[in-house]
Tab-separated table of C-alpha atoms and ligand atoms in Angstrom:
chain	number	residue	atom	x	y	z
A	1	MET	CA	-73.455	-26.429	-34.504
A	2	PRO	CA	-74.032	-26.500	-38.574
A	3	ALA	CA	-72.942	-24.041	-40.792
A	4	ARG	CA	-74.530	-22.921	-43.685
A	5	PRO	CA	-73.444	-20.463	-45.962
A	6	PHE	CA	-75.612	-20.309	-49.086
A	7	ASP	CA	-75.795	-18.816	-52.187
A	8	LEU	CA	-77.440	-15.237	-51.476
A	9	SER	CA	-78.354	-14.793	-55.201
A	10	ARG	CA	-81.309	-17.651	-55.022
A	11	ALA	CA	-82.275	-16.676	-51.081
A	12	ARG	CA	-85.934	-16.247	-51.096
A	13	VAL	CA	-84.890	-12.814	-48.221
A	14	LEU	CA	-87.844	-12.165	-45.252
A	15	ILE	CA	-87.533	-8.509	-44.077
A	16	SER	CA	-89.336	-6.508	-41.105
A	17	ASN	CA	-88.478	-3.865	-39.123
A	18	ASP	CA	-89.710	-1.202	-35.668
A	19	ASP	CA	-90.016	1.710	-37.711
A	20	GLY	CA	-93.051	0.435	-39.596
A	21	ILE	CA	-94.081	-0.358	-42.610
A	22	HIS	CA	-93.790	3.336	-43.913
A	23	ALA	CA	-89.948	3.614	-43.043
A	24	PRO	CA	-87.898	4.758	-45.186
A	25	GLY	CA	-85.001	2.967	-44.103
A	26	LEU	CA	-87.349	-0.630	-45.124
A	27	ARG	CA	-87.727	0.820	-48.341
A	28	VAL	CA	-83.825	1.407	-49.334
A	29	LEU	CA	-83.257	-2.315	-47.742
A	30	GLU	CA	-86.191	-3.753	-50.169
A	31	ARG	CA	-84.575	-2.068	-53.314
A	32	ALA	CA	-80.950	-3.613	-52.400
A	33	VAL	CA	-82.282	-6.693	-51.099
A	34	ARG	CA	-84.117	-7.018	-54.561
A	35	ARG	CA	-80.767	-6.839	-55.892
A	36	LEU	CA	-79.137	-9.241	-54.597
A	37	ALA	CA	-81.699	-12.157	-54.106
A	38	LYS	CA	-84.293	-14.193	-55.772
A	39	GLU	CA	-86.518	-13.093	-53.578
A	40	VAL	CA	-88.122	-10.753	-51.279
A	41	TRP	CA	-90.672	-10.786	-48.785
A	42	VAL	CA	-92.224	-7.735	-46.651
A	43	VAL	CA	-93.940	-7.812	-43.519
A	44	ALA	CA	-93.837	-5.281	-41.120
A	45	PRO	CA	-95.458	-3.247	-37.854
A	46	GLU	CA	-97.523	-1.410	-39.256
A	47	TYR	CA	-97.333	1.369	-36.730
A	48	GLU	CA	-93.709	2.170	-35.349
A	49	GLN	CA	-92.408	-0.034	-32.631
A	50	SER	CA	-88.380	1.063	-32.080
A	51	ALA	CA	-87.753	0.866	-28.392
A	52	ALA	CA	-90.515	-2.319	-28.255
A	53	SER	CA	-87.003	-5.374	-27.509
A	54	HIS	CA	-88.441	-8.415	-27.907
A	55	SER	CA	-91.823	-8.886	-27.019
A	56	LEU	CA	-95.158	-10.365	-28.289
A	57	THR	CA	-98.475	-9.972	-28.316
A	58	LEU	CA	-100.717	-12.437	-26.044
A	59	ARG	CA	-103.981	-11.329	-24.506
A	60	ARG	CA	-105.233	-9.435	-28.097
A	61	PRO	CA	-106.014	-11.639	-31.992
A	62	LEU	CA	-103.379	-9.532	-34.509
A	63	ARG	CA	-104.761	-8.653	-38.037
A	64	ILE	CA	-102.434	-8.779	-41.829
A	65	ARG	CA	-103.001	-6.655	-43.490
A	66	ARG	CA	-101.949	-6.812	-47.402
A	67	LEU	CA	-101.370	-4.257	-49.581
A	68	SER	CA	-99.661	-5.501	-52.342
A	69	GLY	CA	-98.116	-9.084	-53.463
A	70	ARG	CA	-95.586	-9.678	-50.883
A	71	ARG	CA	-95.689	-7.410	-48.606
A	72	TYR	CA	-98.225	-7.389	-45.643
A	73	ALA	CA	-98.684	-4.619	-42.476
A	74	VAL	CA	-98.934	-6.947	-38.976
A	75	ASP	CA	-100.369	-4.573	-36.379
A	76	GLY	CA	-98.017	-5.873	-33.353
A	77	THR	CA	-95.106	-6.080	-33.014
A	78	PRO	CA	-91.539	-6.519	-35.281
A	79	THR	CA	-91.781	-10.425	-33.548
A	80	ASP	CA	-94.860	-10.604	-34.080
A	81	SER	CA	-94.128	-9.331	-37.233
A	82	VAL	CA	-91.950	-13.024	-37.674
A	83	LEU	CA	-94.004	-14.760	-36.445
A	84	LEU	CA	-96.499	-14.709	-37.923
A	85	ALA	CA	-94.612	-14.180	-41.665
A	86	VAL	CA	-93.387	-17.518	-40.854
A	87	ARG	CA	-96.399	-19.167	-39.695
A	88	GLU	CA	-98.778	-17.962	-41.907
A	89	ILE	CA	-98.090	-15.708	-44.153
A	90	MET	CA	-94.254	-18.458	-45.829
A	91	LYS	CA	-96.211	-21.369	-44.512
A	92	ASP	CA	-95.539	-23.154	-47.074
A	93	ARG	CA	-91.136	-22.511	-47.661
A	94	ALA	CA	-89.786	-20.871	-44.730
A	95	PRO	CA	-87.411	-17.827	-45.505
A	96	ASP	CA	-82.970	-18.730	-45.967
A	97	LEU	CA	-82.519	-15.272	-44.731
A	98	VAL	CA	-84.158	-12.622	-42.409
A	99	LEU	CA	-83.586	-9.087	-42.541
A	100	SER	CA	-84.400	-6.195	-39.817
A	101	GLY	CA	-84.072	-2.072	-40.607
A	102	ILE	CA	-82.789	-0.222	-41.656
A	103	ASN	CA	-82.896	1.154	-38.292
A	104	ARG	CA	-83.683	4.729	-38.747
A	105	GLY	CA	-80.608	5.606	-35.195
A	106	GLY	CA	-77.537	3.089	-34.280
A	107	ASN	CA	-78.632	0.017	-31.809
A	108	LEU	CA	-74.832	-0.357	-30.099
A	109	GLY	CA	-74.013	-0.915	-26.231
A	110	GLU	CA	-77.148	-2.317	-24.386
A	111	ASP	CA	-79.171	-0.892	-27.293
A	112	VAL	CA	-79.999	-4.526	-28.642
A	113	THR	CA	-81.860	-5.594	-25.069
A	114	TYR	CA	-84.931	-2.288	-26.031
A	115	SER	CA	-84.969	-2.616	-29.858
A	116	GLY	CA	-87.581	-3.965	-31.613
A	117	THR	CA	-84.817	-3.839	-34.620
A	118	ILE	CA	-82.683	-6.589	-32.309
A	119	ALA	CA	-86.058	-8.349	-31.521
A	120	ALA	CA	-87.120	-8.532	-35.053
A	121	ALA	CA	-83.640	-11.144	-35.827
A	122	MET	CA	-83.812	-12.912	-32.065
A	123	GLU	CA	-86.936	-13.789	-33.336
A	124	GLY	CA	-85.166	-15.067	-37.249
A	125	ALA	CA	-82.735	-16.923	-35.166
A	126	LEU	CA	-85.269	-18.933	-32.861
A	127	LEU	CA	-87.002	-20.033	-35.141
A	128	GLY	CA	-83.988	-21.062	-36.681
A	129	PHE	CA	-82.805	-18.817	-40.420
A	130	PRO	CA	-80.383	-16.551	-40.068
A	131	ALA	CA	-81.045	-13.201	-39.385
A	132	VAL	CA	-79.052	-9.732	-39.553
A	133	ALA	CA	-80.034	-6.918	-37.672
A	134	LEU	CA	-79.617	-3.662	-39.598
A	135	ASN	CA	-78.818	0.168	-38.440
A	136	GLN	CA	-77.633	3.549	-40.169
A	137	LEU	CA	-76.410	6.036	-37.451
A	138	SER	CA	-78.116	9.664	-37.230
A	139	GLU	CA	-76.284	11.548	-33.900
A	140	ASN	CA	-76.463	14.979	-33.446
A	141	GLY	CA	-80.225	15.470	-34.992
A	142	HIS	CA	-78.389	14.805	-38.677
A	143	PRO	CA	-80.573	13.891	-41.423
A	144	VAL	CA	-79.799	10.248	-41.638
A	145	LYS	CA	-77.212	9.308	-44.633
A	146	TRP	CA	-79.066	6.289	-46.113
A	147	GLY	CA	-76.461	6.832	-49.246
A	148	THR	CA	-73.725	5.693	-46.733
A	149	ALA	CA	-76.017	1.720	-46.237
A	150	GLU	CA	-77.450	1.298	-49.212
A	151	HIS	CA	-73.752	1.723	-50.275
A	152	HIS	CA	-72.048	-0.815	-47.934
A	153	LEU	CA	-75.304	-3.117	-48.051
A	154	ALA	CA	-74.924	-5.472	-50.707
A	155	SER	CA	-71.096	-6.177	-49.995
A	156	VAL	CA	-71.729	-6.846	-46.029
A	157	LEU	CA	-74.659	-8.924	-47.104
A	158	GLU	CA	-73.024	-10.541	-49.720
A	159	ARG	CA	-69.947	-11.650	-46.848
A	160	LEU	CA	-72.445	-12.013	-43.915
A	161	THR	CA	-73.903	-14.872	-46.344
A	162	SER	CA	-70.792	-16.655	-47.786
A	163	ALA	CA	-69.486	-16.406	-44.008
A	164	PRO	CA	-70.305	-20.169	-42.045
A	165	TRP	CA	-72.952	-18.575	-39.708
A	166	PRO	CA	-73.836	-21.332	-36.522
A	167	ALA	CA	-77.718	-21.468	-35.611
A	168	GLY	CA	-78.997	-19.565	-33.036
A	169	VAL	CA	-76.427	-16.304	-33.573
A	170	LEU	CA	-77.830	-12.492	-35.073
A	171	MET	CA	-75.489	-10.345	-36.976
A	172	ASN	CA	-76.268	-6.574	-35.597
A	173	VAL	CA	-74.636	-4.621	-38.156
A	174	ASN	CA	-74.672	-0.564	-37.963
A	175	PHE	CA	-73.296	1.598	-40.337
A	176	PRO	CA	-71.594	4.619	-38.910
A	177	ASP	CA	-73.338	8.176	-39.822
A	178	VAL	CA	-71.071	9.667	-42.610
A	179	PRO	CA	-70.931	9.630	-45.596
A	180	ALA	CA	-70.878	6.725	-47.881
A	181	ARG	CA	-66.747	7.413	-49.640
A	182	ALA	CA	-65.975	8.290	-45.792
A	183	THR	CA	-67.057	4.636	-43.939
A	184	ARG	CA	-63.320	2.801	-42.865
A	185	GLY	CA	-64.914	-0.993	-43.636
A	186	VAL	CA	-66.194	-3.219	-41.312
A	187	GLU	CA	-64.903	-3.456	-38.074
A	188	ILE	CA	-66.302	-7.000	-36.620
A	189	THR	CA	-66.948	-5.944	-32.345
A	190	ARG	CA	-68.304	-6.729	-29.034
A	191	GLN	CA	-71.318	-4.930	-27.135
A	192	GLY	CA	-69.627	-1.760	-25.402
A	193	ARG	CA	-71.936	-0.296	-23.182
A	194	ARG	CA	-74.274	2.119	-23.566
A	195	LYS	CA	-77.403	3.565	-21.498
A	196	ILE	CA	-80.454	4.484	-22.361
A	197	GLY	CA	-82.654	6.717	-20.007
A	198	GLY	CA	-80.267	8.545	-17.959
A	199	VAL	CA	-82.914	12.264	-19.120
A	200	LEU	CA	-86.361	12.771	-17.860
A	201	VAL	CA	-88.087	15.704	-18.883
A	202	GLN	CA	-91.032	16.572	-16.077
A	203	GLY	CA	-93.852	17.849	-16.934
A	204	ARG	CA	-97.749	18.664	-16.793
A	205	ASP	CA	-100.560	17.630	-18.284
A	206	PRO	CA	-103.403	19.120	-19.291
A	207	ARG	CA	-105.199	18.516	-16.711
A	208	GLY	CA	-101.992	19.809	-14.268
A	209	GLU	CA	-101.656	15.974	-13.755
A	210	PRO	CA	-97.298	14.742	-14.199
A	211	TYR	CA	-95.444	13.256	-16.113
A	212	TYR	CA	-92.032	12.398	-16.952
A	213	TRP	CA	-90.397	10.718	-20.760
A	214	ILE	CA	-86.969	9.692	-21.386
A	215	GLY	CA	-85.172	11.381	-23.642
A	216	SER	CA	-82.693	9.711	-26.122
A	217	GLN	CA	-79.426	10.833	-24.460
A	218	ARG	CA	-77.799	7.709	-23.046
A	219	THR	CA	-73.905	7.216	-21.804
A	220	GLU	CA	-71.573	6.050	-23.490
A	221	ASP	CA	-67.123	5.195	-23.668
A	222	ARG	CA	-66.706	5.517	-27.388
A	223	ALA	CA	-63.348	4.917	-25.793
A	224	ARG	CA	-63.351	1.163	-25.350
A	225	ARG	CA	-61.846	-0.363	-28.726
A	226	GLY	CA	-63.064	-3.841	-30.437
A	227	THR	CA	-66.976	-2.536	-28.954
A	228	ASP	CA	-69.883	-1.971	-31.603
A	229	LEU	CA	-69.316	1.790	-30.581
A	230	GLY	CA	-65.093	2.011	-30.739
A	231	ALA	CA	-66.033	1.333	-34.318
A	232	VAL	CA	-69.009	3.394	-35.396
A	233	SER	CA	-67.695	6.799	-33.979
A	234	GLN	CA	-63.956	6.189	-36.049
A	235	GLY	CA	-66.024	6.411	-38.410
A	236	ALA	CA	-66.594	2.168	-39.453
A	237	ILE	CA	-68.707	0.168	-40.287
A	238	SER	CA	-69.535	-2.483	-36.962
A	239	ILE	CA	-70.887	-5.983	-36.852
A	240	THR	CA	-71.149	-7.951	-34.006
A	241	PRO	CA	-72.305	-10.886	-33.556
A	242	LEU	CA	-74.933	-11.667	-30.708
A	243	THR	CA	-77.171	-14.651	-29.095
A	244	LEU	CA	-80.160	-15.279	-27.468
A	245	ASP	CA	-78.327	-17.570	-24.354
A	246	LEU	CA	-77.063	-14.493	-21.710
A	247	THR	CA	-76.150	-16.982	-18.974
A	248	HIS	CA	-72.566	-15.220	-18.422
A	249	ARG	CA	-70.242	-18.702	-17.525
A	250	PRO	CA	-67.876	-17.202	-16.077
A	251	THR	CA	-69.770	-17.264	-13.031
A	252	LEU	CA	-71.367	-20.796	-13.198
A	253	GLY	CA	-68.455	-21.844	-11.048
A	254	THR	CA	-68.369	-19.257	-8.449
A	255	LEU	CA	-71.922	-19.103	-7.779
A	256	LYS	CA	-71.863	-23.758	-7.604
A	257	ARG	CA	-69.166	-22.721	-4.630
A	258	ALA	CA	-70.812	-20.776	-3.169
A	259	PHE	CA	-74.551	-22.894	-3.490
A	260	ASP	CA	-72.495	-26.069	-2.628
B	1	MN	MN1	-87.097	1.660	-34.387
């Protein structure tokens, strides 16, 4: 696997997200990256796509809307946006780095399998680029502390891009819900445990038909050390390297023996 450290100051950066082209976190990321990199391109969904996961739009056509020089909206998912950015909008010269975010809220534990923010970075990694998903935690209805992500973004990105970077790996960065100065360093973590969907709100629509609304409450394990959830619970920035190979290797042997 090739390691690809590179010079961020000379990089051409593609930014996408899942909160949509008008999201405040996208503006924060654009502003920060313009100070760090040579060229910034933004290609993001027209409307919010949180929890869209890695879905691709196949059964209807997609439209690209140019908003200004290097800013575009796509009427599809985060995956559609990154794919169209690389294959069409930036087809003359590929990006050196794909960033997704900054998401409003954390993507921790099993969130990563539902997240559109992570999916945009996954698509970047699948297309062969180093990719980073960026998330700013916001808990208990607190106003989002964008200043925390903004303050630490440069050092996180500079250190990430100077490290050896295997192909097919994406980085999941979560900034804790604490003020920038109270952040307790960076912790390199593994994916923890956190499952959404335990609470269903039931009601009846104006026609008397029942509906169900999936709540955002999670069942989670914050105590486990070395995990993304453990790190942000302690006020640290969590960085988890993720890969798209979902194979559970320890089971390969036992399964082969069972089918022998
Ligand atoms: Mn989102």
